[in-house]
Coordinates of C-alpha atoms in Angstrom, one line a residue:
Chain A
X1 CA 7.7 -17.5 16.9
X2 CA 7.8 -20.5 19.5
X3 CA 4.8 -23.6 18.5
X4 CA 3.8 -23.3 22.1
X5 CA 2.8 -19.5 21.6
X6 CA 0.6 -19.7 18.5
X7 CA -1.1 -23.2 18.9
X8 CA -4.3 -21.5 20.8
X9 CA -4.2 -19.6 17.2
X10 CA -4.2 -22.4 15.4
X11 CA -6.7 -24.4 17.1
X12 CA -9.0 -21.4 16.4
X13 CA -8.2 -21.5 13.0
X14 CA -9.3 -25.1 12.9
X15 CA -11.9 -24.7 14.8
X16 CA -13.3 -22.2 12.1
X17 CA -12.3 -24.3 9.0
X18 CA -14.5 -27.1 11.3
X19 CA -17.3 -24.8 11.8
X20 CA -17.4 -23.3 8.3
X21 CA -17.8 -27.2 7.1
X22 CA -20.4 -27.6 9.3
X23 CA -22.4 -24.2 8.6
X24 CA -22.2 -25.0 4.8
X25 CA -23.3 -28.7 4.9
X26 CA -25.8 -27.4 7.2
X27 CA -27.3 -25.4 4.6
X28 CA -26.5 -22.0 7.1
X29 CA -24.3 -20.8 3.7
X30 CA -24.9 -21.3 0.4
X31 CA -22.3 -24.0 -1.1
X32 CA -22.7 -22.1 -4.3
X33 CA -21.5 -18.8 -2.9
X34 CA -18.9 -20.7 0.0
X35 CA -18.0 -24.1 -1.1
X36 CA -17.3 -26.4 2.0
X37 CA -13.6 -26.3 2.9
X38 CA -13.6 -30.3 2.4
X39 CA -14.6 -29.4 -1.2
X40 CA -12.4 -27.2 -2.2
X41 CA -8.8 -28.7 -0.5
X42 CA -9.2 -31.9 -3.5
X43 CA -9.4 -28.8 -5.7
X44 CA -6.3 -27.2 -4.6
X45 CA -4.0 -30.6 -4.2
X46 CA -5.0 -31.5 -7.9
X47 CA -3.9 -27.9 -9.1
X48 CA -0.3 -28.9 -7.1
X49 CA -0.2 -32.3 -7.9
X50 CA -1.0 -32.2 -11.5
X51 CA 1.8 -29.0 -11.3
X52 CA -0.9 -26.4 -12.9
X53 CA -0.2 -24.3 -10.6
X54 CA 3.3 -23.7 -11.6
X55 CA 3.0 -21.6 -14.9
X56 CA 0.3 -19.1 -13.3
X57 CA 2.6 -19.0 -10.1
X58 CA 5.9 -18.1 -11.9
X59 CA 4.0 -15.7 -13.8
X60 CA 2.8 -13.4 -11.3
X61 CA 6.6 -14.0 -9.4
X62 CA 8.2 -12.6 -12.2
X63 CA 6.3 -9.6 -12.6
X64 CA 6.6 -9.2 -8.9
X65 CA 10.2 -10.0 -8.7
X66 CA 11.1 -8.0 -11.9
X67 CA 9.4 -4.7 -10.9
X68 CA 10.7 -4.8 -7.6
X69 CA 14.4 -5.5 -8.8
X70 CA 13.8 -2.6 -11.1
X71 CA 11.8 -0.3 -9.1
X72 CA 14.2 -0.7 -5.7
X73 CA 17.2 -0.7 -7.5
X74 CA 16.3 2.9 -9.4
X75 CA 15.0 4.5 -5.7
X76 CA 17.7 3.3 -3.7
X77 CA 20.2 5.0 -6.9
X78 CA 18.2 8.0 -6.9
X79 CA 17.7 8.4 -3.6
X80 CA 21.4 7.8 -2.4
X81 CA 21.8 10.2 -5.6
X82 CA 19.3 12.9 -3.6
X83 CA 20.7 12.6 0.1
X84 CA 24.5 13.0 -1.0
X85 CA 24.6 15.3 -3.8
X86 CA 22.6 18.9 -2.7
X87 CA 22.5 19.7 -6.4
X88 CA 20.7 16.6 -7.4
X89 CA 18.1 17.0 -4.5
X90 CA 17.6 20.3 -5.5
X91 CA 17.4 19.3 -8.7
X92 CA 14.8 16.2 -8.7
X93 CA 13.2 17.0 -5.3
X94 CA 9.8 19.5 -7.1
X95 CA 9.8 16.0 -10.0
X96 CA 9.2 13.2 -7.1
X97 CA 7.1 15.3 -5.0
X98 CA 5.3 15.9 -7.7
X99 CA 5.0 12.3 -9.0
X100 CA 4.8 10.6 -6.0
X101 CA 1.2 11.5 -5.0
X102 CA -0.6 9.6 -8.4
X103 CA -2.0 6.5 -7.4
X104 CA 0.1 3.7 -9.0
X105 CA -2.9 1.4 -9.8
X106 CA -4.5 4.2 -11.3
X107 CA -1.8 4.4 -14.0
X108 CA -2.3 1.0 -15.2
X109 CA -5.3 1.8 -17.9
X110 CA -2.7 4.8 -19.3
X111 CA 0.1 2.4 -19.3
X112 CA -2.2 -0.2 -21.2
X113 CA -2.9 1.9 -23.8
X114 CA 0.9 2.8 -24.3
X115 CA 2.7 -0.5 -23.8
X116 CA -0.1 -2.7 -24.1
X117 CA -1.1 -5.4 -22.3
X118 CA 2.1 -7.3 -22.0
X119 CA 5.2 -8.1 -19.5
X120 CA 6.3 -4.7 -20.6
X121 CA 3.2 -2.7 -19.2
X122 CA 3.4 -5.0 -15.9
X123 CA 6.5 -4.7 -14.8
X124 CA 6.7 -1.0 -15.3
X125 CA 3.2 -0.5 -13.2
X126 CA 4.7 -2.8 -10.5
X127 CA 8.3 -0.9 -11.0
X128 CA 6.4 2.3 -10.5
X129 CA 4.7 1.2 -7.4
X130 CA 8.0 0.2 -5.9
X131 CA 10.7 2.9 -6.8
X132 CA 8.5 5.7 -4.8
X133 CA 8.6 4.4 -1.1
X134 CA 12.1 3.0 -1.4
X135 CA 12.9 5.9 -2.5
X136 CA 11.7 8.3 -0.2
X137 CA 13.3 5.7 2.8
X138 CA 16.4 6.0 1.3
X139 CA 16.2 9.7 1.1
X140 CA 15.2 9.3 4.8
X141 CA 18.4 7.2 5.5
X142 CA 20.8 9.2 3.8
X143 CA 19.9 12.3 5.7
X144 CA 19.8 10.7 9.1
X145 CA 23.7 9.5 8.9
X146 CA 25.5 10.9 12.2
X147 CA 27.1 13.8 11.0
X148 CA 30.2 13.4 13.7
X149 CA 30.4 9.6 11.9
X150 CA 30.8 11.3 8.5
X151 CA 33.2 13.6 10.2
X152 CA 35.5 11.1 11.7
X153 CA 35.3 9.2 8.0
X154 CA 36.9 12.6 6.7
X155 CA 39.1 12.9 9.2
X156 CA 40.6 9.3 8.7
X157 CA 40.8 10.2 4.7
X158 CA 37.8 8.2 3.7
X159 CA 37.3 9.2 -0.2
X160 CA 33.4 10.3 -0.9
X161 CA 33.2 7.0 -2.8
X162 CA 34.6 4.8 0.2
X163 CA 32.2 6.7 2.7
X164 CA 29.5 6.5 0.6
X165 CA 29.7 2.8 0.1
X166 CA 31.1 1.7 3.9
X167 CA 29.4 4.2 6.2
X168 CA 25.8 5.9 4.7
X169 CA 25.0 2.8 2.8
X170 CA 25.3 0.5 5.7
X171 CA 23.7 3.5 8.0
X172 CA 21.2 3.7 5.9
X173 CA 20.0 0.0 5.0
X174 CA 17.4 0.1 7.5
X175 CA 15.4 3.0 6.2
X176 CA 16.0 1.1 2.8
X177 CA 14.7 -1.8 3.8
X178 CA 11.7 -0.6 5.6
X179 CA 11.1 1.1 2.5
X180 CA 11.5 -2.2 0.4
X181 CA 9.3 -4.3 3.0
X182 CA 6.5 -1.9 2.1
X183 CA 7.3 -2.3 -1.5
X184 CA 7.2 -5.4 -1.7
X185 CA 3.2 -5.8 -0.7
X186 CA 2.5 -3.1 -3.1
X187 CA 4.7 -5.1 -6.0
X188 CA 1.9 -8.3 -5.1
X189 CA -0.8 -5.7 -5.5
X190 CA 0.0 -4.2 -8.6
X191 CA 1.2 -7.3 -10.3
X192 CA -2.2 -9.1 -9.4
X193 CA -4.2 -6.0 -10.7
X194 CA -2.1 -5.5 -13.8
X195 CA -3.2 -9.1 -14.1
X196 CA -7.1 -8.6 -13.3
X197 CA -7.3 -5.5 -15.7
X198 CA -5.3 -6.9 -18.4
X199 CA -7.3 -10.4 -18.6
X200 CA -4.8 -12.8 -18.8
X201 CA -1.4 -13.9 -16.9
X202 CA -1.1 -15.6 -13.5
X203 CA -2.8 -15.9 -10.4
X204 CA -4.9 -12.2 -10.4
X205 CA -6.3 -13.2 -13.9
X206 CA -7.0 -16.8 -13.1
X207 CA -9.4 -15.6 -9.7
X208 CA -11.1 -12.9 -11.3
X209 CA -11.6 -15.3 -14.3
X210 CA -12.8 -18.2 -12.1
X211 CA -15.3 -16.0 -10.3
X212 CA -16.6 -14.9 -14.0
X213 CA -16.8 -18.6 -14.8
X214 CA -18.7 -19.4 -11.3
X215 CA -15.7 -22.3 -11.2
X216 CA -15.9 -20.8 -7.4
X217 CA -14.2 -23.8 -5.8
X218 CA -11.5 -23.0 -8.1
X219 CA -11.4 -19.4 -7.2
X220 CA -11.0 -20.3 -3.8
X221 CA -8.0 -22.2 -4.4
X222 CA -6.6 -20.0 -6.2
X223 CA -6.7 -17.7 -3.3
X224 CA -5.2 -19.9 -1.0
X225 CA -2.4 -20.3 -3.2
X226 CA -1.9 -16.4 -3.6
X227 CA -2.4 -15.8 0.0
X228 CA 0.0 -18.5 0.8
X229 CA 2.7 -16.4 -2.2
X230 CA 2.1 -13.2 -0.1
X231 CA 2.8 -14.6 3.4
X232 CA 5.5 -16.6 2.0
X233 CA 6.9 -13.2 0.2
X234 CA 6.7 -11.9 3.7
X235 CA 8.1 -14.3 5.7
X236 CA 11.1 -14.1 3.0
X237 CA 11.7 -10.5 3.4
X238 CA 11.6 -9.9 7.2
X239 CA 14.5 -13.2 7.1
X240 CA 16.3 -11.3 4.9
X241 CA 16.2 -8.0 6.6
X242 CA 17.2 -9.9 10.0
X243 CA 19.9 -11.5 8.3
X244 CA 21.8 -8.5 6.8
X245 CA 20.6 -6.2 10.0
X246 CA 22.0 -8.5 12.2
X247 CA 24.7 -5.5 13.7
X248 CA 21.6 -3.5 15.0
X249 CA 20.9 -4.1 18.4
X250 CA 17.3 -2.7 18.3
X251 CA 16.2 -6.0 16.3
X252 CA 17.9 -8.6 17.9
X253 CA 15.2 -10.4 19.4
Chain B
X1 CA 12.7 24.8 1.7
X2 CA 14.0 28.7 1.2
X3 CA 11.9 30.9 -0.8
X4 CA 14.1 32.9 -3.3
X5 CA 13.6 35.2 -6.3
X6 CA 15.0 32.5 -8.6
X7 CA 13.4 29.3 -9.5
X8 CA 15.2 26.4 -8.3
X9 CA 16.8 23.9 -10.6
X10 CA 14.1 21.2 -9.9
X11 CA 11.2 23.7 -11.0
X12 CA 13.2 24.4 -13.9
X13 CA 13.5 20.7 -14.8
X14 CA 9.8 20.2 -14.0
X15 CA 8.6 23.1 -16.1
X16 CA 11.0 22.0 -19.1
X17 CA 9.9 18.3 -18.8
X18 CA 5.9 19.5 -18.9
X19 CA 7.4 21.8 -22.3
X20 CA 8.8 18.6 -23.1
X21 CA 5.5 16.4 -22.6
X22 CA 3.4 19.0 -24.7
X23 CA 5.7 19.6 -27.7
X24 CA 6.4 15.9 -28.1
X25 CA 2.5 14.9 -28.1
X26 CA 2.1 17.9 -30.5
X27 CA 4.6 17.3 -32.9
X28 CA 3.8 13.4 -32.7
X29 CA 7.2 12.1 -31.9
X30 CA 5.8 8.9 -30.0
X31 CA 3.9 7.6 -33.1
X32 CA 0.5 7.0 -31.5
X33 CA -2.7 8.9 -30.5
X34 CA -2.3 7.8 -26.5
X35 CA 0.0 10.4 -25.6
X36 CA -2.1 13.5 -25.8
X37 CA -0.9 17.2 -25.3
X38 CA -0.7 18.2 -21.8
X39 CA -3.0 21.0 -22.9
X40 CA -5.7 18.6 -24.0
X41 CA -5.6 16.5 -20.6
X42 CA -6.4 20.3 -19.0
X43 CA -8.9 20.9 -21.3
X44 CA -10.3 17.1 -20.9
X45 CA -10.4 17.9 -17.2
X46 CA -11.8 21.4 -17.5
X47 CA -14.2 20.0 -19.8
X48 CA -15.6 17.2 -17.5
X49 CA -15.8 19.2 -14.5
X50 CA -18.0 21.7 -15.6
X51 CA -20.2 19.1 -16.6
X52 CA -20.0 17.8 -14.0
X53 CA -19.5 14.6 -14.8
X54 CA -16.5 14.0 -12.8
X55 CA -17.7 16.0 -9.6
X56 CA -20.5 13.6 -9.6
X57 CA -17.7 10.4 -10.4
X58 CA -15.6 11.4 -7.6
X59 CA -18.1 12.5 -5.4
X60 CA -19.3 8.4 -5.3
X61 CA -16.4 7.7 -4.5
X62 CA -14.8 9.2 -1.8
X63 CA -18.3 8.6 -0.1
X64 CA -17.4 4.7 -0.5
X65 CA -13.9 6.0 0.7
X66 CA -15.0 7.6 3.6
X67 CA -17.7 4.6 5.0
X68 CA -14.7 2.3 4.3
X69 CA -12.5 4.4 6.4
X70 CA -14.6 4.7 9.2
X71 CA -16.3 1.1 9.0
X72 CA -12.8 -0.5 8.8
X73 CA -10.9 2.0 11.5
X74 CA -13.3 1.7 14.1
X75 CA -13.1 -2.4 13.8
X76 CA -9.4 -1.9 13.7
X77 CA -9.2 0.4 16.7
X78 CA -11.9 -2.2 18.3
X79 CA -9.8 -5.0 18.1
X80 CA -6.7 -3.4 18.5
X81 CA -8.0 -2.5 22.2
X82 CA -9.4 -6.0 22.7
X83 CA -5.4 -7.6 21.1
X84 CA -3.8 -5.2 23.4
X85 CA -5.9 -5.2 26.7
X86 CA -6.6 -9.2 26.7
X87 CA -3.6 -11.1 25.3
X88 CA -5.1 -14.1 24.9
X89 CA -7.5 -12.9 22.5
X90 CA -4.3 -12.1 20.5
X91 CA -3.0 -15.8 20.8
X92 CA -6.3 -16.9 19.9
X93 CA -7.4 -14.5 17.0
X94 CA -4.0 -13.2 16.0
X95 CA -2.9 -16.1 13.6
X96 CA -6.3 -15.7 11.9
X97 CA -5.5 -11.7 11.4
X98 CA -1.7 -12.8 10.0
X99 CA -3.3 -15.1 7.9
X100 CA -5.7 -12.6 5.7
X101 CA -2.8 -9.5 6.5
X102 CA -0.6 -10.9 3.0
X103 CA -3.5 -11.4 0.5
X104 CA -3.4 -8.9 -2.0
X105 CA -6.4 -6.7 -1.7
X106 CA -7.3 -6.6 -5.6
X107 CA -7.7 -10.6 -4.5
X108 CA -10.6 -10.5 -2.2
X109 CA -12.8 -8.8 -4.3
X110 CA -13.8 -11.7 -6.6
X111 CA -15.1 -13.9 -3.8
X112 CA -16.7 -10.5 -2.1
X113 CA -18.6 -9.8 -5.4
X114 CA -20.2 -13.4 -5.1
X115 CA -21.3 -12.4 -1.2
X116 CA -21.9 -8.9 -1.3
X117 CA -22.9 -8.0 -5.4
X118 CA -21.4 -5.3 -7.3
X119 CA -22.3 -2.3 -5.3
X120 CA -21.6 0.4 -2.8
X121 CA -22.0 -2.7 -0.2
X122 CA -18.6 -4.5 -1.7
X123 CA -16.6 -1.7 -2.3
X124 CA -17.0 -0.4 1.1
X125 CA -16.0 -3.8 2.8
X126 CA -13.1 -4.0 0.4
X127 CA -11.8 -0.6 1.9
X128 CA -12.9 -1.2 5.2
X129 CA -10.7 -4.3 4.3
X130 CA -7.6 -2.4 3.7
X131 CA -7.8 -0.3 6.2
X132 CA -8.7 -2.8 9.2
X133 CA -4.9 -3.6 9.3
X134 CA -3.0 -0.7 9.5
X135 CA -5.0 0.6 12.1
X136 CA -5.5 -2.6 14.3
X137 CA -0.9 -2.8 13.9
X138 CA -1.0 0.9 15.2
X139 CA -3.9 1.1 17.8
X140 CA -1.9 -2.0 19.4
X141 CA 1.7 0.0 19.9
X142 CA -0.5 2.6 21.3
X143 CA -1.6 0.8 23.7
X144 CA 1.9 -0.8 24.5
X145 CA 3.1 2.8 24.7
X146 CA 0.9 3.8 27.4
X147 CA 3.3 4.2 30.8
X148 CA 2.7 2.1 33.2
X149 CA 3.6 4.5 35.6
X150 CA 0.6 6.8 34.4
X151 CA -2.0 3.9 34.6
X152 CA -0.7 3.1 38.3
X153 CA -0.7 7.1 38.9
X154 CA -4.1 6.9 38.2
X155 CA -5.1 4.3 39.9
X156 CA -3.2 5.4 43.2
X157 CA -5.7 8.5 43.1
X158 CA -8.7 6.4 42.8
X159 CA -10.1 7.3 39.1
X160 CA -12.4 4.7 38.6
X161 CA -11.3 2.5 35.3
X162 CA -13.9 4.1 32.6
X163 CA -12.4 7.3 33.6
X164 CA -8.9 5.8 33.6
X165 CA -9.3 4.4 30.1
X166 CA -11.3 8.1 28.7
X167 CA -8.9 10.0 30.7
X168 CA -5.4 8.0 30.3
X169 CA -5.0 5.9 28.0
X170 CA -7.2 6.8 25.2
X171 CA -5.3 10.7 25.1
X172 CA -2.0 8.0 25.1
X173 CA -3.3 5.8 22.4
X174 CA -4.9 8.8 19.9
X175 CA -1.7 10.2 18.1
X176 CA -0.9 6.2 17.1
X177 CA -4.4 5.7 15.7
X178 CA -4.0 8.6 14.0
X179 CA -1.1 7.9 12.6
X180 CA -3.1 4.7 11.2
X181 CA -5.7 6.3 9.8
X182 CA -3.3 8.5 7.8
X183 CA -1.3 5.7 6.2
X184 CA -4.6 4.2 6.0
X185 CA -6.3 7.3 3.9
X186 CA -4.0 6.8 1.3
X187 CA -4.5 3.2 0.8
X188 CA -8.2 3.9 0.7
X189 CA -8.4 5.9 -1.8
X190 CA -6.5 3.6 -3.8
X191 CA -8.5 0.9 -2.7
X192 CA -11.7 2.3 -3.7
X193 CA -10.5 3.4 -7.0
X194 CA -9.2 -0.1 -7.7
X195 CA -12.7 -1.8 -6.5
X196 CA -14.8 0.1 -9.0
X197 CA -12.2 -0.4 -12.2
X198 CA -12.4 -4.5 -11.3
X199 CA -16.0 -4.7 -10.7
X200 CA -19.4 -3.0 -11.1
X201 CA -20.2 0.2 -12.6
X202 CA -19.5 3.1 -10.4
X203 CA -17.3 5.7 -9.7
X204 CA -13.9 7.1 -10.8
X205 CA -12.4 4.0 -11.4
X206 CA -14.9 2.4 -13.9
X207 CA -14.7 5.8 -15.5
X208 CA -10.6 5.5 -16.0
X209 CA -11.2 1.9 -17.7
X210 CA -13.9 2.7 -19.4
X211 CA -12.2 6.0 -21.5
X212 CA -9.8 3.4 -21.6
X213 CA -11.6 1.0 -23.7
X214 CA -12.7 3.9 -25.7
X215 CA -9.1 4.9 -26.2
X216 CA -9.5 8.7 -25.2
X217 CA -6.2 9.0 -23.6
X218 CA -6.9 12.7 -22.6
X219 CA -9.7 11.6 -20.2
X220 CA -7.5 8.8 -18.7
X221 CA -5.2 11.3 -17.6
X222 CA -7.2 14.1 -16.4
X223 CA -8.7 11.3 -14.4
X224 CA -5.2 10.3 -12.9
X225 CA -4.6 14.2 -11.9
X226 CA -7.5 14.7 -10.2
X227 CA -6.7 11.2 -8.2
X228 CA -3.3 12.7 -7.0
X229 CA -4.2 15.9 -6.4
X230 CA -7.0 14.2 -4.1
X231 CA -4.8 11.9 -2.6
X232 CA -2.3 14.7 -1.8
X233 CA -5.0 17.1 -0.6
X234 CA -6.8 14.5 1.6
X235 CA -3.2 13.6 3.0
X236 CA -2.6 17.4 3.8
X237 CA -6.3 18.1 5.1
X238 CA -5.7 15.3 7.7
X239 CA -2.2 16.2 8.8
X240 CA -3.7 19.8 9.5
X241 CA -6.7 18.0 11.8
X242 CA -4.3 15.4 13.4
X243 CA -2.0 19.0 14.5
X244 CA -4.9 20.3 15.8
X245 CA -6.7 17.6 17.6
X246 CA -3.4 16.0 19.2
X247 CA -1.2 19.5 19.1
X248 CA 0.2 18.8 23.1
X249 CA 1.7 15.1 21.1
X250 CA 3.6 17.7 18.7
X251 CA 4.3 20.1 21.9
X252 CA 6.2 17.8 23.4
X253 CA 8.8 17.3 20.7
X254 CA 6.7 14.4 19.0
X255 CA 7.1 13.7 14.9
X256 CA 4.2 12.8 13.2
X257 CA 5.1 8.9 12.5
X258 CA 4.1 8.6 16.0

């Protein structure tokens, strides 16, 4: 995105941040509810300065980052597994259609009580979140490979291995990464509620627990920081996709 | 999927891994009382229905659900119009919109609480929340999908521009905010379930973390069947009313991911 097509954005955006500072002082909000932006950016640049922000941060990252290694790496496996092999879809395909339904977050008190409240029981709840879109997209991918393109591999003696790995991976990395994009938003979500339920770990805990504590300018620092992880997250990702997607024309902007 | 006289292979493996599930829990091969008999779950679940305890649970909220939905969709659709008609109200407002998009939503609900208290109130903005997105991303393509050619077809015969947008594009734009509201359904379930297990005292979700705290596993899962069967039953229900109410989209060849 070009500077000279999102400045009218961002003078709105400052705008607001002005007129929010002016409403509170004002007395139009109630500083104890909405601290004054003013107020709460010395709040946020001593959490970066002093570096607290670091544990809490690479915290939550690791849960994210850890269920979604595991989570993507198990649906794109399985799902490549479902789309090539008929017997394995037949096999699994009743399990994930079953499974896939339950609402992740909704997991996270049975998983509590079996792995506790630890890394363990995160990670899996974020892993669980993950594995089901990527693996349905990869499903998706597998099955939409041109079936004249997996033909000609045949023809020119491609083994199932070599066509698997040089012509439906690559034909199907879109639908996988779509699928991962997704994932990775719900990773954030789970790993900050795994977090909020559990009491303690990084950024989810530390809001919920600084809204408990009515240490509200901290809570809203904390957000900043998380929202800032999630766009950042974001940003990453659709780079990434751009980058290994480069061969589709569709995306090229 | 073909219907024969045999089970398939994946029934068979789901049937043997719920035999599985129940002789395991019976014969106590995990070590611990928080992976209960299948059978118990059922009976947990028959048990709290007919009291109806968890009608009454659930009933809360998919009511929150529901005002969430429509609250949130119609400010998404709203907006969406406004983005797609007036671009400069995206330039303007659209950073703002990118800029709340990436917070997790379990996030937002500690500084709602402080605003908006523990009640219906919160949990309905949170899903309205949640739901304001997906719809606003889809309402927009809609409205980029609309042919030009119609609009100018249209306009060539002198239908005045209310007609033009009730008549045109709206019928154009419907199957994509449909298509929003279903992702959106999902999430809002979620959503509301996730509100009432981090705040207050309402609903399904401060039900699953309270038989949590109490340790009574059965409950816990009973509770996370009757969420997916909702969530898949919901999803169904509104893929039958988005055939019917946009079946000439489907006629023409149309998938349902708009």
């Amino acid at each position: 995105m070009k500077l000279s097509r999102i400045w009218p954005g961002l003078v709105v955006l400052a705008l607001l941040l002005a007129g929010l500072e002016a409403a509170v002082n004002a007395g139009l909000i109630r500083r104890a509810l909405m601290p004054a932006p003013s107020a709460i950016a010395p709040v946020l640049w001593g959490l970066l300065e002093s570096g607290e922000v670091l544990e809490p941060l690479f915290a939550t990252l690791r849960l994210v980052f850890a269920g979604f290694a595991i989570g993507s790496v198990l649906g794109i496996a399985v799902g490549l597994a479902m789309g090539w092999f008929p017997a394995a879809f037949r096999l699994l395909e009743p399990l994930v259609e079953l499974l896939r339904p339950i609402p992740k977050a909704a997991l996270v008190p049975a998983l509590m009580l079996f792995l506790g409240i630890g890394e363990t029981m995160k990670i899996t709840s974020v892993s669980l979140a993950v594995l089901f879109p990527v693996l349905v997209n990869t499903l998706q991918g597998v099955r939409g490979v041109d079936r004249v393109m997996l033909d000609a591999a045949r023809t020119h003696g491609w083994g199932p291995a070599h066509t698997l790995l040089h012509l439906v991976l690559p034909a199907a990395l879109p639908f996988i990464l779509a699928g991962m994009r997704i994932s990775l938003g719900l990773a954030l979500v789970l790993a900050v509620l795994a977090e909020m339920l559990t009491g303690q770990g990084g950024l989810g805990f530390l809001i919920l627990d600084m809204q408990r504590s009515f240490l509200i300018r901290q809570m809203y620092a904390w957000l900043v920081i998380l929202a800032v992880v999630g766009l950042a997250l974001n940003g990453l990702f659709l780079f990434v996709e751009r980058r290994a997607l480069h061969w589709q024309p569709a995306l090229r902007p | 999927m073909r219907l024969s006289a045999r089970p398939s292979s994946g029934v068979v493996l789901v049937a043997c891994l719920l035999l599985l599930w129940e002789v395991s829990a019976r014969l106590d091969w995990m070590h611990t009382p928080n992976w209960p008999p299948l059978t118990d779950v059922l009976v947990a679940l028959a048990h709290d229905t007919l009291t109806g305890e968890l009608p009454l649970l659930v009933g809360g909220t998919l009511w929150r659900m529901a005002a969430g939905l429509a609250a949130g969709g119609a400010a998404g659709v709203v907006v969406g119009m406004l983005f797609a008609t007036l671009p400069m109200t995206a330039r303007l407002f659209g950073p703002m919109v990118e800029l709340v998009r990436p917070i997790p939503i379990p996030a937002v609900i500690p500084p709602l609480v402080l605003f908006l208290g523990l009640d219906n109130t919160m949990k309905v903005t949170v899903v309205a929340l949640t739901v304001f997105f997906p719809v606003l991303t889809n309402t927009m393509q809609g409205v980029a999908a609309v042919e030009a050619d119609t609009l100018a077809m249209g306009r060539t015969f002198g239908i005045g521009p209310l007609r033009r947008a009730l008549r045109i594009t709206l019928p154009a734009v419907l199957p994509y905010i449909l298509a929003g509201f279903r992702v959106s359904l999902a999430l809002a379930l979620v959503v509301a379930v996730v509100a009432e297990m981090i705040a207050g005292e309402q609903g399904i979700g401060h039900y699953l973390v309270m038989m949590q705290f109490a340790g009574r596993a059965p409950e816990i899962y009973a509770t996370v069947l009757v969420l997916a069967v909702l969530g898949y039953g919901l999803n169904r229900a509104f893929l039958v009313m988005e055939h019917r109410t946009i079946h000439w989209w489907f006629a023409m060849g149309r998938q349902a991911d708009g």
